[in-house]
Amino acid sequence: MTPFAYVRTSDPNSAIGRVAQRTGAAFIAGGTDLLQLLQEGVEAATELVDINGIGFDDVSETVDGVRIGAMARLADVADDPLIRERYPVVSEALSETASPQVRNMATIGGNLLQRTRCLYFRDIVTPCNKREPGTGCPAQDGQNRINAILGGSDHCIAAYPGDLAVALVAVDAEVMVAGPTGERTIRMEELHRLPGETPDIETVLTPGDLITAIWIPLSAAGRRSGYLKVRDRASFEWALASAAVSLGLDGDHILEARIVVGGVATKPWRLRHVEDMLVDKRLDRELARSAGTLAAEGAAPRAGNAFKVPLLCKTVERALVRVGGLV
Ligand SMILES: Cc1cc2nc3c(=O)[nH]c(=O)nc-3n(C[C@H](O)[C@H](O)[C@H](O)COP(=O)(O)OP(=O)(O)OC[C@H]3O[C@@H](n4cnc5c(N)ncnc54)[C@H](O)[C@@H]3O)c2cc1C
């Protein structure tokens, strides 16, 4: 680990200024991802700006939705009554994240910006375009069991690992950001970028941009939502495939649908063609099966992760069956 300076501040503007103005400076929140990356030499920092004193850690009701502070801990948000009642998909995704110890420490903002678990990205003796642009992507023909089957490029097939972001896209959430030039709002769906030729640039954020909160609009579909996660073991593990589903229903008639998948794509992946197929139909098991079959359309599996194609289909089908109350 290379040496770095450490500063704590309770003033968000001072934190933003420090990170914006100093090359190699970074915010540190729960530290559950960043410290590991620094220890293993995957990332290097000149200065860590500890933002644990800045506030922004509550869940509150707004006129037309709910606001979650970026510094709120995953465990607190998972158990929050407002979140459980209005957005079960968010509560379920958080409850299935990591372990109780990590959930007590990790924050909402840090979770969204966690980095991929691709073996080559995390192993500094191997090439990796995401870690060191231009060095190559050995995952294409190498160990790619956990890598993406959707959204990849010749330069990178690293899967986005988080659960929360997938759930938040399914409820049309927005990310509130304060940066060196002021405040702005980004649709959750647009926070993460496709790898393309620049897999090292993972989000639309720029240096000094501080996530301050997530806002989720009120909706009937949000209340009728759920998260299904499939992984190698039942706890302490990232998704091999996951599906976040929210449904606007009139009886069994589907008025609107959001189907977003994780663990299989380079960013939280919205299946618009599946959503379009579902709208205006009667939800039953047959329809759920057809939706599952459509889910992997466009997938580009590699030798080690071809199993994710049927896994994704089944995960989407089962999530629809559960959220639709067909069990
Ligand atoms: C064993 C283990 C298992 C895990 N399993 C899962 C899992 O199943 N699902 C899952 O989703 N995650 C999982 N995780 C990842 C974990 O959830 C993340 O490490 C955690 O959420 C990151 O939050 P943090 O507050 O600790 O972020 P940090 O490590 O402090 O920061 C992460 C990054 O976000 C930046 N950052 C932090 N806060 C802000 C902010 N407000 N604005 C702008 N930038 C910010 C930091 O600069 C850094 O780049 C696991 C982690 C471990 C260690």
GROMACS .gro file of C-alpha atoms and ligand atoms in nm, residues 26-37 43 51 54 70-71 73-74 93 96-99 102 105-115 117 161-164 205 209-212 229 231 233 236-239, ligand 1:
model
  106
   26ALA     CA    1  -1.065   1.024  -0.266
   27PHE     CA    2  -1.361   1.020  -0.031
   28ILE     CA    3  -1.372   0.737   0.217
   29ALA     CA    4  -1.705   0.635   0.372
   30GLY     CA    5  -1.739   0.286   0.528
   31GLY     CA    6  -1.407   0.189   0.370
   32THR     CA    7  -1.520  -0.170   0.310
   33ASP     CA    8  -1.425  -0.165  -0.058
   34LEU     CA    9  -1.174   0.119  -0.084
   35LEU     CA   10  -0.941  -0.005   0.190
   36GLN     CA   11  -0.919  -0.348   0.034
   37LEU     CA   12  -0.837  -0.194  -0.304
   43GLU     CA   13  -0.592   0.163  -0.636
   51ILE     CA   14  -1.678   1.193   0.507
   54ILE     CA   15  -2.089   1.515   0.711
   70ALA     CA   16  -2.581   0.868   0.096
   71MET     CA   17  -2.408   0.812   0.432
   73ARG     CA   18  -2.563   0.242   0.654
   74LEU     CA   19  -2.696  -0.046   0.446
   93ALA     CA   20  -3.157  -0.617  -0.213
   96GLU     CA   21  -2.910  -0.984   0.077
   97THR     CA   22  -2.597  -0.772   0.046
   98ALA     CA   23  -2.268  -0.899   0.195
   99SER     CA   24  -2.285  -0.987   0.566
  102VAL     CA   25  -2.035  -0.524   0.622
  105MET     CA   26  -2.032  -0.034   0.814
  106ALA     CA   27  -2.097   0.017   0.443
  107THR     CA   28  -2.285   0.322   0.315
  108ILE     CA   29  -2.539   0.374   0.038
  109GLY     CA   30  -2.310   0.603  -0.166
  110GLY     CA   31  -2.009   0.374  -0.129
  111ASN     CA   32  -2.215   0.071  -0.227
  112LEU     CA   33  -2.316   0.225  -0.559
  113LEU     CA   34  -1.951   0.298  -0.642
  114GLN     CA   35  -1.799  -0.035  -0.537
  115ARG     CA   36  -1.569  -0.183  -0.799
  117ARG     CA   37  -1.497  -0.845  -0.851
  161PRO     CA   38  -2.122  -0.646  -0.868
  162GLY     CA   39  -2.366  -0.440  -0.656
  163ASP     CA   40  -2.722  -0.529  -0.557
  164LEU     CA   41  -2.859  -0.191  -0.450
  205LEU     CA   42  -1.921   1.129  -1.194
  209ASP     CA   43  -1.857   1.475  -0.712
  210LEU     CA   44  -2.011   1.370  -0.381
  211ILE     CA   45  -2.325   1.157  -0.377
  212THR     CA   46  -2.543   1.317  -0.111
  229LYS     CA   47  -3.055  -1.302  -0.596
  231ARG     CA   48  -2.524  -1.678  -0.564
  233ARG     CA   49  -2.360  -1.946  -0.110
  236PHE     CA   50  -2.147  -1.303   0.215
  237GLU     CA   51  -2.146  -1.338  -0.162
  238TRP     CA   52  -2.210  -1.129  -0.472
  239ALA     CA   53  -2.479  -1.225  -0.725
  328LIG     C1   54  -1.697  -0.979   0.201
  328LIG     C2   55  -1.779  -0.878   0.126
  328LIG     C3   56  -1.897  -0.918   0.064
  328LIG     C4   57  -1.974  -0.828  -0.010
  328LIG     N1   58  -2.088  -0.868  -0.071
  328LIG     C5   59  -2.163  -0.777  -0.139
  328LIG     C6   60  -2.285  -0.816  -0.200
  328LIG     O1   61  -2.328  -0.929  -0.192
  328LIG     N2   62  -2.355  -0.720  -0.268
  328LIG     C7   63  -2.311  -0.589  -0.277
  328LIG     O2   64  -2.378  -0.507  -0.337
  328LIG     N3   65  -2.196  -0.553  -0.220
  328LIG     C8   66  -2.122  -0.643  -0.152
  328LIG     N4   67  -2.005  -0.604  -0.094
  328LIG     C9   68  -1.956  -0.470  -0.121
  328LIG    C10   69  -1.995  -0.374  -0.012
  328LIG     O3   70  -2.134  -0.361  -0.009
  328LIG    C11   71  -1.925  -0.244  -0.044
  328LIG     O4   72  -1.789  -0.263  -0.012
  328LIG    C12   73  -1.979  -0.126   0.033
  328LIG     O5   74  -2.115  -0.108   0.012
  328LIG    C13   75  -1.905   0.000  -0.002
  328LIG     O6   76  -1.952   0.104   0.082
  328LIG     P1   77  -1.849   0.183   0.173
  328LIG     O7   78  -1.927   0.289   0.243
  328LIG     O8   79  -1.769   0.092   0.259
  328LIG     O9   80  -1.760   0.248   0.058
  328LIG     P2   81  -1.604   0.284   0.057
  328LIG    O10   82  -1.524   0.161   0.051
  328LIG    O11   83  -1.572   0.384   0.165
  328LIG    O12   84  -1.597   0.362  -0.083
  328LIG    C14   85  -1.618   0.296  -0.204
  328LIG    C15   86  -1.599   0.398  -0.317
  328LIG    O13   87  -1.704   0.491  -0.316
  328LIG    C16   88  -1.652   0.625  -0.304
  328LIG     N5   89  -1.751   0.694  -0.219
  328LIG    C17   90  -1.797   0.652  -0.099
  328LIG     N6   91  -1.898   0.732  -0.060
  328LIG    C18   92  -1.914   0.825  -0.157
  328LIG    C19   93  -2.004   0.935  -0.174
  328LIG     N7   94  -2.100   0.964  -0.085
  328LIG     N8   95  -1.993   1.009  -0.286
  328LIG    C20   96  -1.898   0.981  -0.380
  328LIG     N9   97  -1.810   0.880  -0.368
  328LIG    C21   98  -1.819   0.802  -0.257
  328LIG    C22   99  -1.515   0.609  -0.243
  328LIG    O14  100  -1.429   0.716  -0.278
  328LIG    C23  101  -1.471   0.479  -0.305
  328LIG    O15  102  -1.424   0.502  -0.436
  328LIG    C24  103  -1.930  -0.692  -0.018
  328LIG    C25  104  -1.813  -0.651   0.048
  328LIG    C26  105  -1.738  -0.741   0.119
  328LIG    C27  106  -1.612  -0.694   0.188
   0.00000   0.00000   0.00000
